[in-house]
Coordinates of C-alpha atoms and ligand atoms in Angstrom, one line a residue:
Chain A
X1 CA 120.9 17.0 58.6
X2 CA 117.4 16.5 59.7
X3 CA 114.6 17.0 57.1
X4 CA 113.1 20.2 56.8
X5 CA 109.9 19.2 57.3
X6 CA 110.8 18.2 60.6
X7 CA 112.4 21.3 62.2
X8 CA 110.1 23.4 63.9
X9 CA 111.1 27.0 65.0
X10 CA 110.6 27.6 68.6
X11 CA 108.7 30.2 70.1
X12 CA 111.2 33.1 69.6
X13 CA 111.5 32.1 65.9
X14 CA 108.3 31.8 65.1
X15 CA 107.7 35.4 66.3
X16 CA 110.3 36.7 64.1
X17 CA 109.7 35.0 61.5
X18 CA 106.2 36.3 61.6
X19 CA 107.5 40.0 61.9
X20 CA 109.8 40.1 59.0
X21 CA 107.8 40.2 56.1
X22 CA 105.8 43.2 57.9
X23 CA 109.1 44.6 58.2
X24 CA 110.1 44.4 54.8
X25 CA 106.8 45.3 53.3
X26 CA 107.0 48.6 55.7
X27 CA 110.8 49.4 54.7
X28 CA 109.6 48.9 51.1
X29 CA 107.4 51.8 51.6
X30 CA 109.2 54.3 53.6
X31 CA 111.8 53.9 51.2
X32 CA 109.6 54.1 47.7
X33 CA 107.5 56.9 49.5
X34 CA 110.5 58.9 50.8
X35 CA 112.1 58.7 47.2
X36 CA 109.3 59.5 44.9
X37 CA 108.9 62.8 47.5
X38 CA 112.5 63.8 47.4
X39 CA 111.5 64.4 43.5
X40 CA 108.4 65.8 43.6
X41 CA 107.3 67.1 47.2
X42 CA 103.9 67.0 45.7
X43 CA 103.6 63.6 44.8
X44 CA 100.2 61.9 46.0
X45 CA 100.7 58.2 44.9
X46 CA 102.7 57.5 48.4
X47 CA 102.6 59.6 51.1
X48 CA 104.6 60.1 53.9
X49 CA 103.1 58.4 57.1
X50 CA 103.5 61.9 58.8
X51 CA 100.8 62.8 56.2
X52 CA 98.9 59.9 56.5
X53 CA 99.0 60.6 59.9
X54 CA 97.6 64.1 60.0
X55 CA 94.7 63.0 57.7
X56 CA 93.8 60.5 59.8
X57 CA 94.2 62.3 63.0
X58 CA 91.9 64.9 61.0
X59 CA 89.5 62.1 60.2
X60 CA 89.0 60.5 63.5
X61 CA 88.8 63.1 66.0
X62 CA 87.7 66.7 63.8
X63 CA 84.1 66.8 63.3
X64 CA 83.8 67.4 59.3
X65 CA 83.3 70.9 58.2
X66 CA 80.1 70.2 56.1
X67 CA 77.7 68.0 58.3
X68 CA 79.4 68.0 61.4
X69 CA 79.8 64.1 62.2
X70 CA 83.6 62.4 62.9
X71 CA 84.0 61.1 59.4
X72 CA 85.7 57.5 60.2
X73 CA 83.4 56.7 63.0
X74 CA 80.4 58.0 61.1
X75 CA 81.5 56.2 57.8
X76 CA 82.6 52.9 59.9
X77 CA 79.1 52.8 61.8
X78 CA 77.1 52.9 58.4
X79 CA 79.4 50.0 56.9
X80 CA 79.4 47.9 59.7
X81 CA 75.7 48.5 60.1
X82 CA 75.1 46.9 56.6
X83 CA 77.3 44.5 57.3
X84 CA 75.7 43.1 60.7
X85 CA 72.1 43.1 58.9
X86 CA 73.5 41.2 55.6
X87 CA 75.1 38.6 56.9
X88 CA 72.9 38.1 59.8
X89 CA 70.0 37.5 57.8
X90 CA 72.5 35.5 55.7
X91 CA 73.1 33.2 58.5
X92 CA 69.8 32.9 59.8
X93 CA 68.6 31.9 55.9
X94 CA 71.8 29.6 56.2
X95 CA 70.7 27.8 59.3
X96 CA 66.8 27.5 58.7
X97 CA 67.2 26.5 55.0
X98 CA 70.5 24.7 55.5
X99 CA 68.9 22.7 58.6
X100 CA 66.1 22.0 56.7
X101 CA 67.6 20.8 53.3
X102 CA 69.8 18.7 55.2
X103 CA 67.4 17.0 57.2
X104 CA 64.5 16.5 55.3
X105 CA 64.1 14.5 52.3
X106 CA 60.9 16.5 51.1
X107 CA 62.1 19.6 51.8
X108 CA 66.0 18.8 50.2
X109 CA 63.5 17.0 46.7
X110 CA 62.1 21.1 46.0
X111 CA 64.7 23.3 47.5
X112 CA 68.6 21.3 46.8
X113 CA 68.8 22.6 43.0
X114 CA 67.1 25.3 43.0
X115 CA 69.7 27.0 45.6
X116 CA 72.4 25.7 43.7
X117 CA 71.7 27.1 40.9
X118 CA 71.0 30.3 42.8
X119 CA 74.5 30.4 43.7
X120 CA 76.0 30.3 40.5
X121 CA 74.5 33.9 39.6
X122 CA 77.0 36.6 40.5
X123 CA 76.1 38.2 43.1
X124 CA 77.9 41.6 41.3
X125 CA 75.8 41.5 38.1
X126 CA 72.4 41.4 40.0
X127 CA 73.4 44.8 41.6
X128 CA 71.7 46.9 39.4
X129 CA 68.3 44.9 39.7
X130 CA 69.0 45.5 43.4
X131 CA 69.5 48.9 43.0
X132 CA 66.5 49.5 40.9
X133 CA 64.4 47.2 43.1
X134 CA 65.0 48.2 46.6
X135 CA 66.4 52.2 45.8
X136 CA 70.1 53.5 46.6
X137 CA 69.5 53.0 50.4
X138 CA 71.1 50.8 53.2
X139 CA 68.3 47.8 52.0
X140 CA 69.8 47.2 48.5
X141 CA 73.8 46.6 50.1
X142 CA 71.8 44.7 52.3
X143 CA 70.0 42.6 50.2
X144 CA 73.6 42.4 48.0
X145 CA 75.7 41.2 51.1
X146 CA 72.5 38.2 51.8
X147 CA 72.4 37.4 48.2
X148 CA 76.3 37.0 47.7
X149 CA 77.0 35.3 51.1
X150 CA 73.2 33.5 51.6
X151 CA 73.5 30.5 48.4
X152 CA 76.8 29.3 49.9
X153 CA 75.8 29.4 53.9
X154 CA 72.8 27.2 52.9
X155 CA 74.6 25.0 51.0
X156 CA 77.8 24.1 53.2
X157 CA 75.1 23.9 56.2
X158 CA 73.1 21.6 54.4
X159 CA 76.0 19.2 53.7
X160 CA 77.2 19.4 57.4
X161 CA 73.5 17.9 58.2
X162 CA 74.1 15.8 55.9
X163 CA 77.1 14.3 57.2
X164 CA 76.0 14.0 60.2
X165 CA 76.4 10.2 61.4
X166 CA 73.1 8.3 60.3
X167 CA 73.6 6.9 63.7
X168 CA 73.1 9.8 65.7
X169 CA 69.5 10.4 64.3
X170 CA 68.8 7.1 64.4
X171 CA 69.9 6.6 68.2
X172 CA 67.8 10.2 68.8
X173 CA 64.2 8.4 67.5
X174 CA 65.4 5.2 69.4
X175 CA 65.2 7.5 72.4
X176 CA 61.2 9.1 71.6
X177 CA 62.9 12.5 69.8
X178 CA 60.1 13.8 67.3
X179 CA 61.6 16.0 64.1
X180 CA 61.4 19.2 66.2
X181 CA 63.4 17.7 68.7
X182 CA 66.1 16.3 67.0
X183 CA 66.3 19.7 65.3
X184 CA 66.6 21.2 68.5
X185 CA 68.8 19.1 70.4
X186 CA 70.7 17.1 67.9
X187 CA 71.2 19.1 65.1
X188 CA 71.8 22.6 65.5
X189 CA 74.2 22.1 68.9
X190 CA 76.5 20.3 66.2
X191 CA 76.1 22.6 62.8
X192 CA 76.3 25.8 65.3
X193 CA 80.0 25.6 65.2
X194 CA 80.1 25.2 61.3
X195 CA 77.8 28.1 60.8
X196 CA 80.2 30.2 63.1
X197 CA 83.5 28.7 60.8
X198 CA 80.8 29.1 57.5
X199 CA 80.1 33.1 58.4
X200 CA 83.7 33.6 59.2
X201 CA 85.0 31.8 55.5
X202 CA 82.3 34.2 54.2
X203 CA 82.9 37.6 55.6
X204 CA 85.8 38.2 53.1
X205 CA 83.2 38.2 49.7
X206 CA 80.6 40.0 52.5
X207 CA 83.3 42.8 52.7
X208 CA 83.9 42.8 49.1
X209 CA 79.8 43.0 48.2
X210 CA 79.8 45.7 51.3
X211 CA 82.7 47.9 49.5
X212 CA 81.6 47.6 46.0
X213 CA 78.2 48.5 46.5
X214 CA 79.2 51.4 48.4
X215 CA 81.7 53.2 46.1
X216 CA 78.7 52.7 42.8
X217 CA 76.5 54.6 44.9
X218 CA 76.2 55.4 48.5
X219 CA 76.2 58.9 51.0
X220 CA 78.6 57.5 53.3
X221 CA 80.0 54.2 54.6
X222 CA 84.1 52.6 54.5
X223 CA 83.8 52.1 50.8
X224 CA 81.8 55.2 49.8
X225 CA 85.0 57.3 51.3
X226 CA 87.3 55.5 49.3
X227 CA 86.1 55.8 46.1
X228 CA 85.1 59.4 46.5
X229 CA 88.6 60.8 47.3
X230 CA 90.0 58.4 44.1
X231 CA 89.0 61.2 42.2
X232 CA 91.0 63.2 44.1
X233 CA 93.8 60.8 44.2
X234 CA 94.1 61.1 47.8
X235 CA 96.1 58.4 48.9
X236 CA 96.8 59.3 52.4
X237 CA 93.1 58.8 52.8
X238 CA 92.4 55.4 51.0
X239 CA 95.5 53.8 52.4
X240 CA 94.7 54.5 56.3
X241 CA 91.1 53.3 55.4
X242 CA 92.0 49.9 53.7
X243 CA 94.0 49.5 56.6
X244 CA 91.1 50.2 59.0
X245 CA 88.9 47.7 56.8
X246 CA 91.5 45.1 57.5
X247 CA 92.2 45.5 60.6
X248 CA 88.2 45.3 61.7
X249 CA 88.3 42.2 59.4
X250 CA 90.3 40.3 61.2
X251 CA 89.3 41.8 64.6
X252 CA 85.6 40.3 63.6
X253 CA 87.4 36.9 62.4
X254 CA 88.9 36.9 66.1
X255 CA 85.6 37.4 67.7
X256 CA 83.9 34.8 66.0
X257 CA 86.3 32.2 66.7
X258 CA 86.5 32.9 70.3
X259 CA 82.7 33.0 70.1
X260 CA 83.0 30.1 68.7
X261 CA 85.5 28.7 70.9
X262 CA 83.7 30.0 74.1
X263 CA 80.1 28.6 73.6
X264 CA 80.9 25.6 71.9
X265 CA 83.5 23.9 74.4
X266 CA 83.1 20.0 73.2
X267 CA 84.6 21.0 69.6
X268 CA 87.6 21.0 71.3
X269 CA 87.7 18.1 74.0
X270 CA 89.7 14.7 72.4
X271 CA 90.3 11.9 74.5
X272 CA 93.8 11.8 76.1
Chain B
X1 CA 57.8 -8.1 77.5
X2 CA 58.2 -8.2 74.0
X3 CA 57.9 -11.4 71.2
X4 CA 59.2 -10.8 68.1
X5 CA 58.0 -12.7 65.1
X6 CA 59.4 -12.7 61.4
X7 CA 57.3 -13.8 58.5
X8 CA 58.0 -14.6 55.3
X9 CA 60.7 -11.4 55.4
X10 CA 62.9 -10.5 52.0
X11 CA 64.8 -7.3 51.7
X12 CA 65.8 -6.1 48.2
X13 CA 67.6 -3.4 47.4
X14 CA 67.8 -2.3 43.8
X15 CA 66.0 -5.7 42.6
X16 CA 68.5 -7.6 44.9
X17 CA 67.6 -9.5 47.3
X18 CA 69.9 -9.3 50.8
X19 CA 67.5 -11.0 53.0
X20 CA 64.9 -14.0 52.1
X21 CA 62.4 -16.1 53.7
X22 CA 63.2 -14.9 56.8
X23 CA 60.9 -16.9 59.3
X24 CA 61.7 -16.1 63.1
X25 CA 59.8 -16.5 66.2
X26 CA 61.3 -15.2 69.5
X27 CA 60.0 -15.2 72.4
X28 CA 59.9 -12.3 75.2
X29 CA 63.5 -12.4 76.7
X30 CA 65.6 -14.1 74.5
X31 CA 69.0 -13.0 73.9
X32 CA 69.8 -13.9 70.3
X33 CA 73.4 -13.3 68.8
X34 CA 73.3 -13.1 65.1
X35 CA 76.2 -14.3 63.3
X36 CA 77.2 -14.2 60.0
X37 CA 80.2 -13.4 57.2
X38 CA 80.7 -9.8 56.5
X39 CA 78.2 -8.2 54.2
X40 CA 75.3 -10.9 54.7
X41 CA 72.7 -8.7 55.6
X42 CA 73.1 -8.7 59.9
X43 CA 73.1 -4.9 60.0
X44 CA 69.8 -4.7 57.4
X45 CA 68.0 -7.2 59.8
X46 CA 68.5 -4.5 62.8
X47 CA 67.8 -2.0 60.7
X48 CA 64.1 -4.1 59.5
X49 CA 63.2 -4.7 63.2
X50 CA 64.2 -0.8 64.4
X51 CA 61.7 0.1 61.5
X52 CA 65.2 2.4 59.8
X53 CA 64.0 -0.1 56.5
X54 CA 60.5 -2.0 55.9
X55 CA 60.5 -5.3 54.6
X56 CA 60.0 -5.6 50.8
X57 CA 57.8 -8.5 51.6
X58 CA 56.7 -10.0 54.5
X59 CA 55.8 -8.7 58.1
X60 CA 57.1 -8.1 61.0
X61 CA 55.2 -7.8 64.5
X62 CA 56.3 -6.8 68.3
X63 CA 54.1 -8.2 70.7
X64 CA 51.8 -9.1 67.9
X65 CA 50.8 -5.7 66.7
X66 CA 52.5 -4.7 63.1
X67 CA 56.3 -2.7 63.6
X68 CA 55.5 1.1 64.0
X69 CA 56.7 2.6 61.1
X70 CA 59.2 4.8 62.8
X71 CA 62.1 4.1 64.8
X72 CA 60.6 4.7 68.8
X73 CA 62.0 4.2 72.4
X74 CA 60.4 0.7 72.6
X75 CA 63.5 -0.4 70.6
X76 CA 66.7 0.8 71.7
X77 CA 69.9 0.6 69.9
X78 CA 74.0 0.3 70.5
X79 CA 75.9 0.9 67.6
X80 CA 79.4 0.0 66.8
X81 CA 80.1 4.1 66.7
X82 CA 78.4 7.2 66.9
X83 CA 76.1 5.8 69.4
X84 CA 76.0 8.8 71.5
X85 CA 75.7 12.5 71.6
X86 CA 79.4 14.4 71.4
X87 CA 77.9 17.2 71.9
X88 CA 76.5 16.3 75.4
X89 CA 78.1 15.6 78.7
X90 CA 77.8 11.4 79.6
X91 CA 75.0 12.3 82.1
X92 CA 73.2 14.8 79.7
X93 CA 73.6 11.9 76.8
X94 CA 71.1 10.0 79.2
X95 CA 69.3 12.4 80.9
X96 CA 68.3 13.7 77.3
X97 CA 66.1 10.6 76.4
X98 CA 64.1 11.6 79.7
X99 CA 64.1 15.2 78.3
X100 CA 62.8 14.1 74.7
X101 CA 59.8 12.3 76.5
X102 CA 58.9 15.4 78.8
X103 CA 59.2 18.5 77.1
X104 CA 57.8 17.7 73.3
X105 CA 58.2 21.3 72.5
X106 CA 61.4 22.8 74.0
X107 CA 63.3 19.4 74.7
X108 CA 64.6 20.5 77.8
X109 CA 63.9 19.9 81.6
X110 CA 64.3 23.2 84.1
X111 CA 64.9 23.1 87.9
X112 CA 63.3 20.4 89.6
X113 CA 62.0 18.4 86.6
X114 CA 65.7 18.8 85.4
X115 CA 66.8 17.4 88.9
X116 CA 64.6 14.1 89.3
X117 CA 65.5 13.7 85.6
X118 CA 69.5 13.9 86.5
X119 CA 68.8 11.9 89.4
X120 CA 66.8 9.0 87.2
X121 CA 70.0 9.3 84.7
X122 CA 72.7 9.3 87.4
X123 CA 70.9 6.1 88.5
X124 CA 71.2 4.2 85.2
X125 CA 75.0 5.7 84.5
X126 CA 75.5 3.8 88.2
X127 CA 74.0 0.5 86.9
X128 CA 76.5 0.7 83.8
X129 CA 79.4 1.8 85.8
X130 CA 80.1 5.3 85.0
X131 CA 79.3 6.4 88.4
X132 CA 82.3 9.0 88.0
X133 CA 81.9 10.5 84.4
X134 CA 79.3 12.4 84.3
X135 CA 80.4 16.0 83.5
X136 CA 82.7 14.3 80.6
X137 CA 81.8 14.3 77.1
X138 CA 82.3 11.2 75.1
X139 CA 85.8 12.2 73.1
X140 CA 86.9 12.1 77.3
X141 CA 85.9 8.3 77.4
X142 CA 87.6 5.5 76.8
X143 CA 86.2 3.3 74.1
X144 CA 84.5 0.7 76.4
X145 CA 83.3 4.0 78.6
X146 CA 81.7 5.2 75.5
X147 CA 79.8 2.0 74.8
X148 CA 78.7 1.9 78.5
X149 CA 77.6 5.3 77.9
X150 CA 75.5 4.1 74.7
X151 CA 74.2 1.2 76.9
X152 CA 73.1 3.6 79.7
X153 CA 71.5 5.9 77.0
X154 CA 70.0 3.3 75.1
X155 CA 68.1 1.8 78.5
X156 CA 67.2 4.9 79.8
X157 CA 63.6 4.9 78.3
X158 CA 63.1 1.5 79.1
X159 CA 63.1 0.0 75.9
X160 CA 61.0 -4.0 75.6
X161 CA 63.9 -4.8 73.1
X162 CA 67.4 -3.9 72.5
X163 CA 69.3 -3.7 69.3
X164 CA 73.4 -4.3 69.8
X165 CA 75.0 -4.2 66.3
X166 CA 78.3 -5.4 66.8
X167 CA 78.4 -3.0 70.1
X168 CA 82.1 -4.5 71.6
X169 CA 83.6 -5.3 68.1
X170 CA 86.0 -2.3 68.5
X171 CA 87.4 -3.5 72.0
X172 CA 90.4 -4.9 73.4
X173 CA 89.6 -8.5 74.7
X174 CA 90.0 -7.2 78.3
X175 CA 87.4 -4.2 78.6
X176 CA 85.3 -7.0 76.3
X177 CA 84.7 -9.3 78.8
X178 CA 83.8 -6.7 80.8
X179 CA 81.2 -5.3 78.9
X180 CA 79.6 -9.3 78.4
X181 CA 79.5 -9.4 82.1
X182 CA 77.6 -6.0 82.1
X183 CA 75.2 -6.7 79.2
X184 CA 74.7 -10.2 80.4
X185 CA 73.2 -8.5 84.3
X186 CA 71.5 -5.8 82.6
X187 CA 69.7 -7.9 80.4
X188 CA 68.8 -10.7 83.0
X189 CA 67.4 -7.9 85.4
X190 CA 65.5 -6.4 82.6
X191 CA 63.9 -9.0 81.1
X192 CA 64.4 -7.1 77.6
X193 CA 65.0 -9.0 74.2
X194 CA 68.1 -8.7 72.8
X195 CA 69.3 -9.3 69.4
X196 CA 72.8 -8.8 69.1
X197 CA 75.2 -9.0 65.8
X198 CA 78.3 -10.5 66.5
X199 CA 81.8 -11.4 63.9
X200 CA 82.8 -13.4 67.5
X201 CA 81.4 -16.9 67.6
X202 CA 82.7 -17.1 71.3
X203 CA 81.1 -14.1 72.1
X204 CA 78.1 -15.4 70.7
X205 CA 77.6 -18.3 72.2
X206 CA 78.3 -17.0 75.5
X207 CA 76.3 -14.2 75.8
X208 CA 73.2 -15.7 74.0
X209 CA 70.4 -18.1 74.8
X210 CA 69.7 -18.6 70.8
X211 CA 72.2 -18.3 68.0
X212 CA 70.9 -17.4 64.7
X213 CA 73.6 -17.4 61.8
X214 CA 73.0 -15.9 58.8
X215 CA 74.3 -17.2 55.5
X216 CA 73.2 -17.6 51.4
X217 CA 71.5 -20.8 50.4
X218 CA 71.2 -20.7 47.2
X219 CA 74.1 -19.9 44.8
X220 CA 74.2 -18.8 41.0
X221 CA 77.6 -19.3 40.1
X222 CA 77.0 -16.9 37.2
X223 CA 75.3 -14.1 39.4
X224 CA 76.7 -14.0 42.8
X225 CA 74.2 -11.3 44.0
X226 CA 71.0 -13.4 42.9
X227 CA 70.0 -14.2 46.1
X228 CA 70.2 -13.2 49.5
X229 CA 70.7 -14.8 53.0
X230 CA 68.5 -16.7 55.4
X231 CA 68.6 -17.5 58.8
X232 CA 71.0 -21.1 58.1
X233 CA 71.4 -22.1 61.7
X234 CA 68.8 -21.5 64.6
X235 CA 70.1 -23.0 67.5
X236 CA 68.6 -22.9 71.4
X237 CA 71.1 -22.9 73.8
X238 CA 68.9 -24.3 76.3
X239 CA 69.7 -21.7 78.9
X240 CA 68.0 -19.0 80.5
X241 CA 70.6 -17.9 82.8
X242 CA 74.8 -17.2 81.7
X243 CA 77.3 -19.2 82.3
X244 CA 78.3 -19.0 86.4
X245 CA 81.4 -18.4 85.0
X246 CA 80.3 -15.2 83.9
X247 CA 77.5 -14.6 86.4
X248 CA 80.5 -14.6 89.1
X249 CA 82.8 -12.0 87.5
X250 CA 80.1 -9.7 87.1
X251 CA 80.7 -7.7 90.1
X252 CA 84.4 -8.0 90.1
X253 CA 85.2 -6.7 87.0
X254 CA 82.8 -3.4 86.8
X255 CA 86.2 -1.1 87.3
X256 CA 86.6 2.2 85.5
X257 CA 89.3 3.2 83.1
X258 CA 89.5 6.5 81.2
Ligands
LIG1 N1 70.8 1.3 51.8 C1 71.4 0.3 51.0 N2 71.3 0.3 49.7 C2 71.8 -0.7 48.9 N3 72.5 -1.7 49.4 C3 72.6 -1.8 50.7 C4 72.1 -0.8 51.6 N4 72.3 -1.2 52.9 C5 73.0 -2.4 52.8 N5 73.2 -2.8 51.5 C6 73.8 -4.0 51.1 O1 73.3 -5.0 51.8 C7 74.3 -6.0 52.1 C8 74.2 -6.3 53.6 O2 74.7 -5.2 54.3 P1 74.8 -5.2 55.9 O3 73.4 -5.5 56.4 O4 75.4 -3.9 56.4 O5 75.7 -6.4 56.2 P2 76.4 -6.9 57.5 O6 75.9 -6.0 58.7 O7 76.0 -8.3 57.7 O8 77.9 -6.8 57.4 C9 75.6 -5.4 51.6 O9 75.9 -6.1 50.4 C10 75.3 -4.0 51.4 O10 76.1 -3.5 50.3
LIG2 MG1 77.0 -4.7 59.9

């Protein structure tokens, strides 16, 4: 018998292997949701996906009664919106301050501790300070998704400068490259990819900031529909939503790594 | 094109010294192998005269003017590794250095500066042998490509002396001998000086018209790191030109491998 560590399922396998535990996890629920409803037709806590069906259908193509937008697309436009502006600005404090922590002594001498201690605050408790300072609005989720994500961006892109091979910088001034130009030519071509893999590792607390902030106070947005129809325990809402959260997680994962993959073609060359 | 003169040099790091009394005068167009055990301080002494470290004592002058106080294209360098760019194509690792010294603010050439630039590069990629490599990046190159690449790269601005720190050490003997025979002809046609750190004696003394060898004079049996090394052994080879040996097989021998 060979070791297990060295059989590998081919193709076929792998595929249903993949697929299974979606099965089960699917079969689970048809059969806890169709049980609980042969007891009590009423029952909210699993619907049937015929239900969850109708309410998403209702959701995502009927304009809502009271202002007249599509409720998924309007709520998944706000979300998204705050989303792009936090981590973007997230990213671009990651590169400038990560770059420049990285590279320069003087700058890495005022700025190293001080953002490490910064990241140790959590993010969560400085909410209300957010709130109070920059009002209910679109600015303080904002502000929350660049504060929770921002401290670690800098951080891991200042230790990929610093990794870089003492060589390489070296070899640039052998060659007449003044700070600027190093920056420019050396340094951010090879910490461009890491941002990319950096932002993606981060968009999972980015969500979580995103949601939170949204369901303690918000007028629409992914996580501001969720919480409001808790009260209302209306489960064949929240469960098509937190699916529709996931599944633009990972389609925003995907994008970034073909982004990735696409722009930055040497990460992936090795000698043959 | 370039003397170099060492006086009265000590390096010390934390209170210890690595380097002492070093006292060095080379002319313009010496080729000097360095040799020495592991450790000695060969490495700190590139790293003194590519103005990476100032002396803790002592001076240093190129041409008789004091080091600049930066590392700068007059000195070029070969490292063991990470010598070039993996982020660049082989002819954009050389065409780059042309780059730095033309556009200080963007650090790129455009259309026709771009073009003359490639041209200058493709020219010195030629004169190294990598006439056929130039879209590839360096992970695509063989390990003796990759140094020809650093060679190319490193002469591309024309440097008055070049720095080799153990440059073929991570060879196999047969795309070594090629790289002697192409260091050897680039050097002689350049007129540059050359220091370069070697663990091969052979290689040394082949390649070189001076051999410097590094080692610790004094000893204190009770603190081993008391005192650093000195330049033991200074010996003139008495040649200006390689061996014909070597000479001859410098044509037959330039052949690609990937
Ligand atoms: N930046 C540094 N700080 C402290 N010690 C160093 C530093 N650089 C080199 N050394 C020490 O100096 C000695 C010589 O190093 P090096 O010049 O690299 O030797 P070689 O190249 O001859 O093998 C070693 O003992 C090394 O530990
Ligand atoms: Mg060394």
């Amino acid at each position: 018998m060979r070791r297990i560590i060295n059989r590998v399922p081919d193709h076929m396998t792998v595929v249903v292997l993949a697929a299974v535990p979606f099965l089960v996890l699917a079969a689970l629920y048809l059969a806890g949701s169709a049980a609980r409803l042969a007891e009590n037709p009423n029952d909210k806590l699993l619907p049937a996906v015929t239900t969850m069906a109708e309410t998403l259908h209702r959701l995502a193509f009927e304009p809502s009664r009271r202002t007249g937008e599509i409720v998924l697309w309007a709520d998944t436009a706000a979300s998204l919106t705050r989303l792009a502006l936090g981590v973007g600005v997230a990213a671009a404090f990651g590169l400038v301050f990560g770059v420049a922590i990285g590279l320069i002594p003087y700058v890495r001498a005022g700025l190293a501790s001080v953002v490490a201690v910064l990241s140790m605050i959590p993010p969560m408790a400085v909410l209300p300070i957010l709130f109070i300072v920059f009002g209910l609005g679109d600015l303080s989720k904002v502000v929350l998704i660049t504060v929770g994500i921002g401290p670690f961006l800098i951080r891991d892109l200042a230790i990929r400068v610093g990794e870089m091979p003492r060589e390489l910088l070296i070899k640039a001034q052998t060659l007449g490259a003044s700070t600027w130009q190093i920056v420019l030519r050396v340094v951010l071509p090879q910490v461009l990819p890491r941002l990319i893999d950096a932002v993606r590792l981060s968009l999972g607390p980015a969500w979580l900031f995103l949601i939170a902030a949204e369901g303690i106070a918000a007028t629409d947005g992914l996580g501001y529909r969720i919480f409001l129809v808790r009260r209302y325990l209306a489960m064949d809402v929240i469960l098509p939503y937190v699916a529709w959260i996931t599944l633009l997680a990972a389609a925003l994962d995907i994008a970034l790594r073909l982004l990735s993959r696409g722009l930055f073609a040497w990460t992936r060359v090795r000698s043959g | 094109m370039a003397n170099v003169s060492v006086q009265g040099v000590w390096k010390t790091y934390a209170g210890q010294p690595v380097l002492e009394r070093l006292n060095l005068e080379v002319p313009s167009g010496q080729f000097c192998a360095i040799l020495g055990a592991s450790g000695c301080g060969k490495s700190t002494f590139l790293r003194l005269l590519m103005s990476q470290e100032r002396p803790s004592r002592g001076r240093i002058t190129l041409d008789g003017a004091p080091l600049p106080e930066d590392p700068g294209p007059d000195r070029g360098i070969v490292f063991q590794k990470y010598s070039v760019f993996p982020h660049l194509t082989a002819l954009a690792n050389v065409v780059v250095g042309l780059e730095f010294a033309a556009a200080p603010l963007t650090g790129r050439l455009f259309g026709r500066a771009r073009r003359r630039a490639e041209m200058e590069a493709a020219q010195v990629l030629a004169a190294v042998g990598l006439d056929g490599a130039h879209g590839k990046y360096p992970a695509e190159l063989s390990g003796g490509m990759q140094q020809r690449l650093a060679i190319a790269q490193a002469l591309v601005r024309k440097p008055r002396v070049l720095l080799l720190d153990e440059p073929f050490g991570a060879l196999d003997p047969g795309t070594r001998a090629q790289m002697h025979a192409l260091i050897t002809r680039l050097w002689q046609e350049t007129g540059m000086t050359v220091f370069m750190v070697t663990h091969d004696l052979r290689e040394g003394f082949a390649l070189s018209t001076r051999v410097l060898v590094f080692d610790k004079v004094r000893h204190d049996p009770q603190a081993p790191e008391a005192y650093g090394a000195t330049i033991t052994y200074d010996l003139p080879l008495l040649r200006k030109a390689p061996p014909p040996a070597l000479a001859g097989a410098v044509g037959a021998q330039e052949e690609q491998r990937s």
